[in-house]
mmCIF file of C-alpha atoms and ligand atoms in Angstrom:
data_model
loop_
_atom_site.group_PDB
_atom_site.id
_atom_site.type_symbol
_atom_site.label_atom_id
_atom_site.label_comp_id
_atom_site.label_asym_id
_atom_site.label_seq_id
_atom_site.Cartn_x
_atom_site.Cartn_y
_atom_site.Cartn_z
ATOM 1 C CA UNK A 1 -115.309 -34.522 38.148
ATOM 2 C CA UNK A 2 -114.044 -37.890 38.212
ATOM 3 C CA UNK A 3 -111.078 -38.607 40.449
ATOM 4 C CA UNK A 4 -108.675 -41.060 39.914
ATOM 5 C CA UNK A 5 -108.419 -43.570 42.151
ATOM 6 C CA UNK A 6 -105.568 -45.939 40.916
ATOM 7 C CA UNK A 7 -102.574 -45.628 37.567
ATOM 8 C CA UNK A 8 -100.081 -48.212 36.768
ATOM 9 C CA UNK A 9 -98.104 -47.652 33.609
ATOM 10 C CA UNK A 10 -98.185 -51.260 31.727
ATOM 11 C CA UNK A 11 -95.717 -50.961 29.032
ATOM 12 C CA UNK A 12 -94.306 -47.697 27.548
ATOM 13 C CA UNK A 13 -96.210 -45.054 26.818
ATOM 14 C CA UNK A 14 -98.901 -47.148 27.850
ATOM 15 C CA UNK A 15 -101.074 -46.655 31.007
ATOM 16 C CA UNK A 16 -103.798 -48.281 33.144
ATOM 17 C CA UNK A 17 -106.529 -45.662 35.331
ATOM 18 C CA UNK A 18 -109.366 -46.593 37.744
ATOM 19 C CA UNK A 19 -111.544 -43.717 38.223
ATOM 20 C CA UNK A 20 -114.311 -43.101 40.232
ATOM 21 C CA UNK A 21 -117.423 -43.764 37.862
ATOM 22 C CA UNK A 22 -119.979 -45.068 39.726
ATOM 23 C CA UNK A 23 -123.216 -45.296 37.744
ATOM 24 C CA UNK A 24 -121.258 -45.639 34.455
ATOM 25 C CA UNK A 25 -119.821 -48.980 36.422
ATOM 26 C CA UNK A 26 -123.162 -50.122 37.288
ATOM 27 C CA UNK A 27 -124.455 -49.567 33.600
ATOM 28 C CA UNK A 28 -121.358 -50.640 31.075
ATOM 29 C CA UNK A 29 -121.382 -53.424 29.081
ATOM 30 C CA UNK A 30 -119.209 -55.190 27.246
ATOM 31 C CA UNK A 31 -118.074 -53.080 24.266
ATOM 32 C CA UNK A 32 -118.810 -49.639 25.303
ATOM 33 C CA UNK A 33 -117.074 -47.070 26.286
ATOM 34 C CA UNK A 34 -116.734 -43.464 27.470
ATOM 35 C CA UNK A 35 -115.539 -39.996 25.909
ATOM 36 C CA UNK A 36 -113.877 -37.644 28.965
ATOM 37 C CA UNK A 37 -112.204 -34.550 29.383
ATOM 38 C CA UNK A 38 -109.052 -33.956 31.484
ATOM 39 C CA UNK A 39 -108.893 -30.197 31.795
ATOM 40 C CA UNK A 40 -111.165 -27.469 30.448
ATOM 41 C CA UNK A 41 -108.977 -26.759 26.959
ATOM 42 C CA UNK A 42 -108.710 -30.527 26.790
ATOM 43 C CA UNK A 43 -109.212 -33.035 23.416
ATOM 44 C CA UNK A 44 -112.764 -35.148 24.421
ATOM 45 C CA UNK A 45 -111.081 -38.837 24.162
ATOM 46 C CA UNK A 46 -112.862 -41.799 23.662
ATOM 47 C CA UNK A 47 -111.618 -45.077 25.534
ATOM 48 C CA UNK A 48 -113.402 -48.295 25.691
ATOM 49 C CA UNK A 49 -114.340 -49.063 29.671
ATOM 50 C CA UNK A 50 -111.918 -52.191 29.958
ATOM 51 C CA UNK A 51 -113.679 -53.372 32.942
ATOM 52 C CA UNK A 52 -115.626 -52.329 36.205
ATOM 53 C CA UNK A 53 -115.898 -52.932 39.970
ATOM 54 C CA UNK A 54 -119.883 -51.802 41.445
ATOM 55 C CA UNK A 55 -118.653 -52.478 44.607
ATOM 56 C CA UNK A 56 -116.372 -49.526 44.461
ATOM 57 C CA UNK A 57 -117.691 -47.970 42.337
ATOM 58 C CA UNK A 58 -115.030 -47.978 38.979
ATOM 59 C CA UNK A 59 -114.135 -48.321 35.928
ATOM 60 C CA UNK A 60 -110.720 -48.961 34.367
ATOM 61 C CA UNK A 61 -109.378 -47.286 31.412
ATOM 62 C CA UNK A 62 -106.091 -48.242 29.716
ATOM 63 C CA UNK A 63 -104.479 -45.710 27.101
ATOM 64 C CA UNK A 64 -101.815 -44.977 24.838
ATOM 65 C CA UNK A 65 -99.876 -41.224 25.358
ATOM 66 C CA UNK A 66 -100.124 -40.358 21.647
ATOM 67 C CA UNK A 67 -100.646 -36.859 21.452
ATOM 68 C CA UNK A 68 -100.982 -33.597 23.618
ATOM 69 C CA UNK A 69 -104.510 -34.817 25.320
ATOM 70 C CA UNK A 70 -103.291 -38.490 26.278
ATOM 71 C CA UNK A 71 -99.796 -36.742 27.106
ATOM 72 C CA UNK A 72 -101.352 -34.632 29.611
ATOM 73 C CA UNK A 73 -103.679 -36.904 31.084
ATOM 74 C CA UNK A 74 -100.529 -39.497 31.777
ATOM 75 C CA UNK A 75 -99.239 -36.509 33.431
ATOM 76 C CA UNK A 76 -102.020 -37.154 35.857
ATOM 77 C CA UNK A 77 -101.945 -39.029 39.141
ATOM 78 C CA UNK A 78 -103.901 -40.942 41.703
ATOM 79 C CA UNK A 79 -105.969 -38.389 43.898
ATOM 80 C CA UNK A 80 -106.248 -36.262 40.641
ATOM 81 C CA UNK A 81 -109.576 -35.328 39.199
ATOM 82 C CA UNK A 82 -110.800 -35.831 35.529
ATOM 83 C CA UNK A 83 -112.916 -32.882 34.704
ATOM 84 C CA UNK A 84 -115.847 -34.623 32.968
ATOM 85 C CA UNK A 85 -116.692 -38.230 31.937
ATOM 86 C CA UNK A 86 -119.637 -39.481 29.989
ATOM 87 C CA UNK A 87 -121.158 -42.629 29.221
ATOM 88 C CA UNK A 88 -121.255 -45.787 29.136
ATOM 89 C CA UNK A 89 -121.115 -44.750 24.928
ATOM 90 C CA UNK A 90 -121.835 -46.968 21.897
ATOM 91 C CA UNK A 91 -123.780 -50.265 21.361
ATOM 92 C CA UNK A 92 -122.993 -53.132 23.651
ATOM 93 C CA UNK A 93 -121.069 -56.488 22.104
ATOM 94 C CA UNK A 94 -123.386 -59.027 20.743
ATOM 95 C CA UNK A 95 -123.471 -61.516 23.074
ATOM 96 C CA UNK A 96 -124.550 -64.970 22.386
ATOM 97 C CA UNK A 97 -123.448 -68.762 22.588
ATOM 98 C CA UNK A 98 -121.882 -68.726 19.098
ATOM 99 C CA UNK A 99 -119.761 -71.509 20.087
ATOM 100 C CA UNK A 100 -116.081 -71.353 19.697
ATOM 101 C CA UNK A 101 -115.010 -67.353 18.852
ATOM 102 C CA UNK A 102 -110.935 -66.236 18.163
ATOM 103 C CA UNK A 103 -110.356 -63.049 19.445
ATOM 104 C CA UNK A 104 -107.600 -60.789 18.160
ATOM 105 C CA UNK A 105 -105.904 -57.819 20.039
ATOM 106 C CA UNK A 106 -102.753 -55.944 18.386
ATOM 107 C CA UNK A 107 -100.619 -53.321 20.367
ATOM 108 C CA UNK A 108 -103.313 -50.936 22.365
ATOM 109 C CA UNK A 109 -106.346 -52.727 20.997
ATOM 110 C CA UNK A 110 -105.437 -55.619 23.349
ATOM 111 C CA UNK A 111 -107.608 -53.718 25.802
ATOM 112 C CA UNK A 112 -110.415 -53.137 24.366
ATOM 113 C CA UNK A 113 -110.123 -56.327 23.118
ATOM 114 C CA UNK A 114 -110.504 -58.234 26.937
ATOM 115 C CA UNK A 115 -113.967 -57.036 28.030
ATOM 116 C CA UNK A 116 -115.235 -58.244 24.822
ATOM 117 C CA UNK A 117 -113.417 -62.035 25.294
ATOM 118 C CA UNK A 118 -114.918 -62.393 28.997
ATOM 119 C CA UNK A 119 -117.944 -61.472 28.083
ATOM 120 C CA UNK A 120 -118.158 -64.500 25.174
ATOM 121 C CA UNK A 121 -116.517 -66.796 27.459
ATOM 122 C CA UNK A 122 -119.108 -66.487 30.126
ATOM 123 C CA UNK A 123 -121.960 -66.619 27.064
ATOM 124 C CA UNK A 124 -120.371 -70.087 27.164
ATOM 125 C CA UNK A 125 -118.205 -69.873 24.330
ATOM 126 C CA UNK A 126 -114.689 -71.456 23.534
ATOM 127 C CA UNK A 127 -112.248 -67.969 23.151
ATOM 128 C CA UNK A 128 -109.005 -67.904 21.566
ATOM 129 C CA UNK A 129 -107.212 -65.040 21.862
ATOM 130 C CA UNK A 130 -104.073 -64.087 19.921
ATOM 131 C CA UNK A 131 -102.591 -61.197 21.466
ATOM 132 C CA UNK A 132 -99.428 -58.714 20.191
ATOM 133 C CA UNK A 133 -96.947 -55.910 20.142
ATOM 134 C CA UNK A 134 -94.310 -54.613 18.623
ATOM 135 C CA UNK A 135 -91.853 -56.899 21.795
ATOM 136 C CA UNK A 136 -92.035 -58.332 24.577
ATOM 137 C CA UNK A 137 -91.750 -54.864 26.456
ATOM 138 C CA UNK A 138 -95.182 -54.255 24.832
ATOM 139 C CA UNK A 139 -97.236 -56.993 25.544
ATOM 140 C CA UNK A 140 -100.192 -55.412 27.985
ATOM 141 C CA UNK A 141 -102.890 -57.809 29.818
ATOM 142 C CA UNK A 142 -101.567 -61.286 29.393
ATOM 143 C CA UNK A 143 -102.231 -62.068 32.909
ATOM 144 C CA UNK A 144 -105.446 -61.145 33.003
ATOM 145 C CA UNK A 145 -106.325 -62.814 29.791
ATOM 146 C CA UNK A 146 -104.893 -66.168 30.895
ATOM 147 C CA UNK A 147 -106.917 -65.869 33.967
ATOM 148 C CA UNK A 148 -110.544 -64.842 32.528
ATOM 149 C CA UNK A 149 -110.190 -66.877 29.011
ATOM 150 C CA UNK A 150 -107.704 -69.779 29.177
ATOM 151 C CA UNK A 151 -106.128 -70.270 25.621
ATOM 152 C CA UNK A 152 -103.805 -67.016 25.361
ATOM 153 C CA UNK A 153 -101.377 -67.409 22.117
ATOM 154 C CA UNK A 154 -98.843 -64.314 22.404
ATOM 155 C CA UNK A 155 -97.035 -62.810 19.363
ATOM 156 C CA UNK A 156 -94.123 -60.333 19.473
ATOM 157 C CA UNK A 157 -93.419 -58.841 15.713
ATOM 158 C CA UNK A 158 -89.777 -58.756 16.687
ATOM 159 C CA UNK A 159 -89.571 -62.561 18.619
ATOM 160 C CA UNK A 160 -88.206 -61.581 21.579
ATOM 161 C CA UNK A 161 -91.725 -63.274 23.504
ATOM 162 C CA UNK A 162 -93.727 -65.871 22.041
ATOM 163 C CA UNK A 163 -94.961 -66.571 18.798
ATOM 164 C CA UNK A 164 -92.540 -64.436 15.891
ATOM 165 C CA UNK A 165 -94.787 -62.406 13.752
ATOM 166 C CA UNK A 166 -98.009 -60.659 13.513
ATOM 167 C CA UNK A 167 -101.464 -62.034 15.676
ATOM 168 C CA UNK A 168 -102.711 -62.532 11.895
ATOM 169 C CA UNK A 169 -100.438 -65.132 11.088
ATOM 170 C CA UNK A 170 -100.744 -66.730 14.369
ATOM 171 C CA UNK A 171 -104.355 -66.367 14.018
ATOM 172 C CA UNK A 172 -104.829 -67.829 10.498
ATOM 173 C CA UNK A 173 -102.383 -71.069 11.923
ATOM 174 C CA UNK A 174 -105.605 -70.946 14.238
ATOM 175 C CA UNK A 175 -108.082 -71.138 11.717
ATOM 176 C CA UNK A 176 -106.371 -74.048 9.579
ATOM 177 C CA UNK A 177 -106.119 -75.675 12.764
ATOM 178 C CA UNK A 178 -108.405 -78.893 13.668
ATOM 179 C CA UNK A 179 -111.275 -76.768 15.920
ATOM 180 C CA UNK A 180 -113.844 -75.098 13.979
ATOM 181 C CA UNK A 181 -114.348 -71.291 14.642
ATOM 182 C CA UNK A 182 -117.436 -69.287 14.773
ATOM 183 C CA UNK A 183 -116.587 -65.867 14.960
ATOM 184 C CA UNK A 184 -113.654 -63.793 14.644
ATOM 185 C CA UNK A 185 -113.270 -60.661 17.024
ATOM 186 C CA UNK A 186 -110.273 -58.557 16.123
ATOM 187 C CA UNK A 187 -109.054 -54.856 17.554
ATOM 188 C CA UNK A 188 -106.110 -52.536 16.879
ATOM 189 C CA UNK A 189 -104.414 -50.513 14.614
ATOM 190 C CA UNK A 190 -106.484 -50.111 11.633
ATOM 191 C CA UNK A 191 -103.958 -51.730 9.333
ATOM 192 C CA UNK A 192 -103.649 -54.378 11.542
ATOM 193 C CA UNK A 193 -107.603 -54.570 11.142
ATOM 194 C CA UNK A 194 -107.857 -54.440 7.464
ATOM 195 C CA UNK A 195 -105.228 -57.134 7.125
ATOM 196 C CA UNK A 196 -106.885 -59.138 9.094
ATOM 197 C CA UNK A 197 -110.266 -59.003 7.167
ATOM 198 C CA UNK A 198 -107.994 -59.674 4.491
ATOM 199 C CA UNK A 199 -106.387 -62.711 5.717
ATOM 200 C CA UNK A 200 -109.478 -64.085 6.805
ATOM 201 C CA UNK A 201 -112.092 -63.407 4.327
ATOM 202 C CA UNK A 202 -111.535 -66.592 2.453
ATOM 203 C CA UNK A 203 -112.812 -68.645 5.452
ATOM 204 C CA UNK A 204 -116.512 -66.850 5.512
ATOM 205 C CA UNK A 205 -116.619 -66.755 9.021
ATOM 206 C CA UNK A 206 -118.323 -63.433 10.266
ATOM 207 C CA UNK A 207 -115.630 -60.921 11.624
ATOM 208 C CA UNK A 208 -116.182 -57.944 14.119
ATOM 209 C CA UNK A 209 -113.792 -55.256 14.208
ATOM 210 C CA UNK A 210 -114.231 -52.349 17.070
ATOM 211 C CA UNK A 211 -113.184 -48.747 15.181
ATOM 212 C CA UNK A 212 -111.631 -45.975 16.467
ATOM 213 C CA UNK A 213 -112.488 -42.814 14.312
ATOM 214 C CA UNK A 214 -111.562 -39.329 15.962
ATOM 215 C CA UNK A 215 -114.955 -38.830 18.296
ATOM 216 C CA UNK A 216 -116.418 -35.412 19.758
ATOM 217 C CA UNK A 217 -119.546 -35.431 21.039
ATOM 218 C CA UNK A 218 -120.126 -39.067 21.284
ATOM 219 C CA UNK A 219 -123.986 -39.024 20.391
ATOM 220 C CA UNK A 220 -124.371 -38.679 16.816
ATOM 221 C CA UNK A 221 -124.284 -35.142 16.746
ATOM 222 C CA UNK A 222 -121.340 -34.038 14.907
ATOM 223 C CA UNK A 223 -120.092 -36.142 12.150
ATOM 224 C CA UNK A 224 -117.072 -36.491 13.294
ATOM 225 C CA UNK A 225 -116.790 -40.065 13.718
ATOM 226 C CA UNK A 226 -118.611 -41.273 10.585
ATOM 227 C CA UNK A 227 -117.332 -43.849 8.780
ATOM 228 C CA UNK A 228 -118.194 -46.646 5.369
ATOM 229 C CA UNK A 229 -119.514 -49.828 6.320
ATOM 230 C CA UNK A 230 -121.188 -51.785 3.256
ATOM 231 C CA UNK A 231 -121.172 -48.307 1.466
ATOM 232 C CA UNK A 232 -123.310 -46.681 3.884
ATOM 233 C CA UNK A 233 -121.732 -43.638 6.228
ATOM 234 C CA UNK A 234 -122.232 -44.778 9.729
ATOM 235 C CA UNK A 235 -121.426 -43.415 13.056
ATOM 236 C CA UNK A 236 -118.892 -45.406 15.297
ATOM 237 C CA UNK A 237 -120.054 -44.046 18.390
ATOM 238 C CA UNK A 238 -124.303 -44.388 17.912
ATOM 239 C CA UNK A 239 -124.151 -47.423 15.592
ATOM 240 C CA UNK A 240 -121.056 -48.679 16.344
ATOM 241 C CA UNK A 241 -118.038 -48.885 17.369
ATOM 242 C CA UNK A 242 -118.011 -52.227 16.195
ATOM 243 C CA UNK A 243 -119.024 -53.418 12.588
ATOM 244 C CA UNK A 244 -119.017 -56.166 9.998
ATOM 245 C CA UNK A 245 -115.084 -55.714 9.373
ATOM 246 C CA UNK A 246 -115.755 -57.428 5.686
ATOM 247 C CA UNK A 247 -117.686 -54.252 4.830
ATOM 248 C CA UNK A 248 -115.939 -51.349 6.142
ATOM 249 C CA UNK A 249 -113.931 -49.378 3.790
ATOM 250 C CA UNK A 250 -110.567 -48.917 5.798
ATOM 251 C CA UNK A 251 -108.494 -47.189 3.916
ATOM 252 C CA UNK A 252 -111.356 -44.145 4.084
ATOM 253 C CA UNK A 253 -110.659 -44.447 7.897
ATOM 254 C CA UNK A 254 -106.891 -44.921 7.232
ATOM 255 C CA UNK A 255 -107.202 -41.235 5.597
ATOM 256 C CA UNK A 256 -110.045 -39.761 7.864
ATOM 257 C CA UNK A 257 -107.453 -40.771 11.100
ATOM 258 C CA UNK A 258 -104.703 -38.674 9.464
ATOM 259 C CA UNK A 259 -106.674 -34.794 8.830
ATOM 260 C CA UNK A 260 -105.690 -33.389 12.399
ATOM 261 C CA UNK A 261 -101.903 -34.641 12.140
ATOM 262 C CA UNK A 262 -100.985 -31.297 11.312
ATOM 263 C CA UNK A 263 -102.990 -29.464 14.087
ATOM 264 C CA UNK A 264 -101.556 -32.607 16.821
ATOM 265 C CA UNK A 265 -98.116 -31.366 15.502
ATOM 266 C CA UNK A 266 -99.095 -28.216 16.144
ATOM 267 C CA UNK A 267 -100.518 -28.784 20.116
ATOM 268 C CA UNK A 268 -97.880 -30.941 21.014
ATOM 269 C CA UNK A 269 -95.072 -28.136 20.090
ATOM 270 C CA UNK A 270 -97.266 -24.916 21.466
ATOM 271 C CA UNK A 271 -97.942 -27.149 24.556
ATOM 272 C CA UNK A 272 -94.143 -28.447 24.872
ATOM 273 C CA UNK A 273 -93.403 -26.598 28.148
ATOM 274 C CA UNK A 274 -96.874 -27.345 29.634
ATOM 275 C CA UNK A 275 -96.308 -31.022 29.326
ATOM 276 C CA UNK A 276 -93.323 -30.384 30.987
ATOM 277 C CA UNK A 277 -94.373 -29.071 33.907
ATOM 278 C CA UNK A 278 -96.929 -31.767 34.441
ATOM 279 C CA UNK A 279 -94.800 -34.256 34.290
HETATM 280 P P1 LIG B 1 -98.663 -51.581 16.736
HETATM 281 O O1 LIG B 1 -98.533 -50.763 15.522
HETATM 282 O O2 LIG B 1 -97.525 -51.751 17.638
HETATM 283 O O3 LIG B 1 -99.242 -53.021 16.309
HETATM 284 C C1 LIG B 1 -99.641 -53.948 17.265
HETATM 285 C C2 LIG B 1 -99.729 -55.303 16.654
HETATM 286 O O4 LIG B 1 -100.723 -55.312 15.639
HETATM 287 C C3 LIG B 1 -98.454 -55.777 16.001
HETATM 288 O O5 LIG B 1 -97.597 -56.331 16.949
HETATM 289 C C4 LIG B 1 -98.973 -56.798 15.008
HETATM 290 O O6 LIG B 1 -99.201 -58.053 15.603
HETATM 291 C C5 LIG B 1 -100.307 -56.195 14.599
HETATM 292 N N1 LIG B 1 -100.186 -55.436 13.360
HETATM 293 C C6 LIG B 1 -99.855 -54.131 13.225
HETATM 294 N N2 LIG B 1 -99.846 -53.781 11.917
HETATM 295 C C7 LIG B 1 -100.165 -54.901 11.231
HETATM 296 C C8 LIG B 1 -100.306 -55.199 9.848
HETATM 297 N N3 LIG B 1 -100.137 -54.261 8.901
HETATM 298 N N4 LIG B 1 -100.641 -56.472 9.502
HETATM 299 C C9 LIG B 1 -100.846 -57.406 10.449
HETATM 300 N N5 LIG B 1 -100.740 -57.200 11.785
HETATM 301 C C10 LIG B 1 -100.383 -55.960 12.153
HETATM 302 O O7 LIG B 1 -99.883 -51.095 17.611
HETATM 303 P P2 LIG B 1 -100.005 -49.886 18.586
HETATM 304 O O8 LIG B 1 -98.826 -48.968 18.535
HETATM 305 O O9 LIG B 1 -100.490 -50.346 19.865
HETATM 306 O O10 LIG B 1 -101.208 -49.178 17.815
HETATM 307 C C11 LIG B 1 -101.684 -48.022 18.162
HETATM 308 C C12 LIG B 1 -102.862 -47.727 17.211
HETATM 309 O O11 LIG B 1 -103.965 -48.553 17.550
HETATM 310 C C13 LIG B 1 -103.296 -46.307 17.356
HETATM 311 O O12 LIG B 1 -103.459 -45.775 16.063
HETATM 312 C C14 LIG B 1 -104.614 -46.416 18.073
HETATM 313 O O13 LIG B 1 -105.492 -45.399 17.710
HETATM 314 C C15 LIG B 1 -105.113 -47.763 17.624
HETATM 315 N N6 LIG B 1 -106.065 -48.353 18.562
HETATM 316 C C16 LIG B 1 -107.218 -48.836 18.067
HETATM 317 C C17 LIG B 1 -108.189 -49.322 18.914
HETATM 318 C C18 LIG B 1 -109.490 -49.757 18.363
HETATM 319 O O14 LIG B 1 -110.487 -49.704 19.051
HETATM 320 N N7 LIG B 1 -109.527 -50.210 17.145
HETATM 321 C C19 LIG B 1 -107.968 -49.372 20.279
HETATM 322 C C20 LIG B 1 -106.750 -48.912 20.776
HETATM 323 C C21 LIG B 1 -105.802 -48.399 19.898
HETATM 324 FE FE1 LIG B 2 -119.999 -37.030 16.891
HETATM 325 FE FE2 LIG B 2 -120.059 -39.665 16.585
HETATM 326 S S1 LIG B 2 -118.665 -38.519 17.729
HETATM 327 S S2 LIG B 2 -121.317 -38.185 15.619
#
């Protein structure tokens, strides 16, 4: 059991969790993350550990109510218990001095997207970030990007708050722009991924994208999570979840995200009433 100790919803739809997660807090690193369980006939979800506290011993998660498992746990409160939690998961960021590094966050991705940036920016690099949503209603973590990072460029697809039009554009106005970059971070939707790899590609400069296949077990075990990277099936949550974005074949993920739709469809209407009374 891990109890919640804190929730704040961000944005619609979109919510914030400290829970209690001691050892996982001491261990994380940038990049990781963990798969938990919110009830017994619960989906196992995967969400990156956006940051952590050892002194008191948590970690926060921020997610996105999408179907009947994220529903219910946004149903959740403070004082309630998570049934299980494990991790930290997956291969830590590469961290080194690369130099200056642009990091991209669209929509929900913007917080997986921050542990990542403060970790290169106290390697000692120069980070960009270009962060967006749909509007300005959307826009998650700004604050605590400007604080940790320092440049924060902030795109709404509609206009109503900074920069009109997708982080790609903004960050390719980056790239032609007079500093020099690196290395190119970028997470969120996956087509928001794959066009970005394919805005970018012309300017050879190595891109890592963090992927979110549908995980189970979390160790390799299953399959479930496998995806193509330079040809080669891999597994997000053992070797990745973050790859060479040049080489993975997205629109196999694009596909692979979409087999459950009809069973979600399925849970959210059989569960209907359920949700209901949670919430
Ligand atoms: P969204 O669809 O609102 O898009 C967010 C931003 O991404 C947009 O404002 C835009 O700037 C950019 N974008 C989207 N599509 C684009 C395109 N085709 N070209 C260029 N830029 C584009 O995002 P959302 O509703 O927050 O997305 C939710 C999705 O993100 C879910 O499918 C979720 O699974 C996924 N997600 C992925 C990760 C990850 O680790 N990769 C993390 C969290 C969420
Ligand atoms: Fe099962 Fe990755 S989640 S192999």
């Amino acid at each position: 059991m891990a109890k919640i100790l804190k929730k704040k919803t961000l944005a619609p739809l979109i919510h914030l969790m400290e829970v209690a997660a001691p050892e996982i807090a001491r261990k994380r690193r940038a990049g990781q993350f963990i798969i938990l369980r919110t009830h017994e006939e619960g989906e196992r979800i995967p969400l990156t550990i956006v940051d952590s506290d050892t002194t008191s011993g948590t970690i926060t998660l921020i997610f996105q109510e999408m179907g009947y498992s994220t529903k219910y746990m946004a149903a959740l409160n403070q004082g309630d218990d998570i049934l299980d939690l494990c991790g930290p998961l997956g291969k830590a960021t590469h961290i080194e001095e690369f130099g200056t590094c642009l990091a991209i966050g669209g929509g929900v991705g913007v917080a997986p997207l921050y542990p990542i940036s403060k970790a290169l920016r106290e390697a000692g690099n120069e980070v960009i970030c270009v962060i967006g949503a749909r509007n300005k209603e959307l826009v998650i973590m700004e604050p605590e990007f400007r604080s940790a990072i320092g440049e924060v460029h902030v795109c709404t697809d509609d206009g109503s708050y900074g920069f009109h039009g997708f982080v790609t554009q903004k960050g390719k106005e980056i790239l032609e722009g007079p500093n020099p970059v690196q290395l190119i971070v970028g997470i969120g939707p996956v087509p928001m991924m794959k066009a970005l790899v394919d805005t970018m590609r012309p300017y050879n400069i190595p891109i890592v994208v963090s992927l979110n296949p549908v995980m189970i077990d979390g160790t390799g075990m299953c399959g479930g999570c496998r995806v193509e990277v330079a040809g080669k099936t891999q597994f997000a949550c053992i070797d990745g979840p973050e790859f060479d974005g040049t080489a993975v074949n997205f629109d196999l993920l694009i596909r692979r995200l979409r087999t459950y739709n009809p069973q979600e469809k399925e849970a959210m209407e059989s569960h209907a009433c359920r949700l209901g009374v949670k919430s």
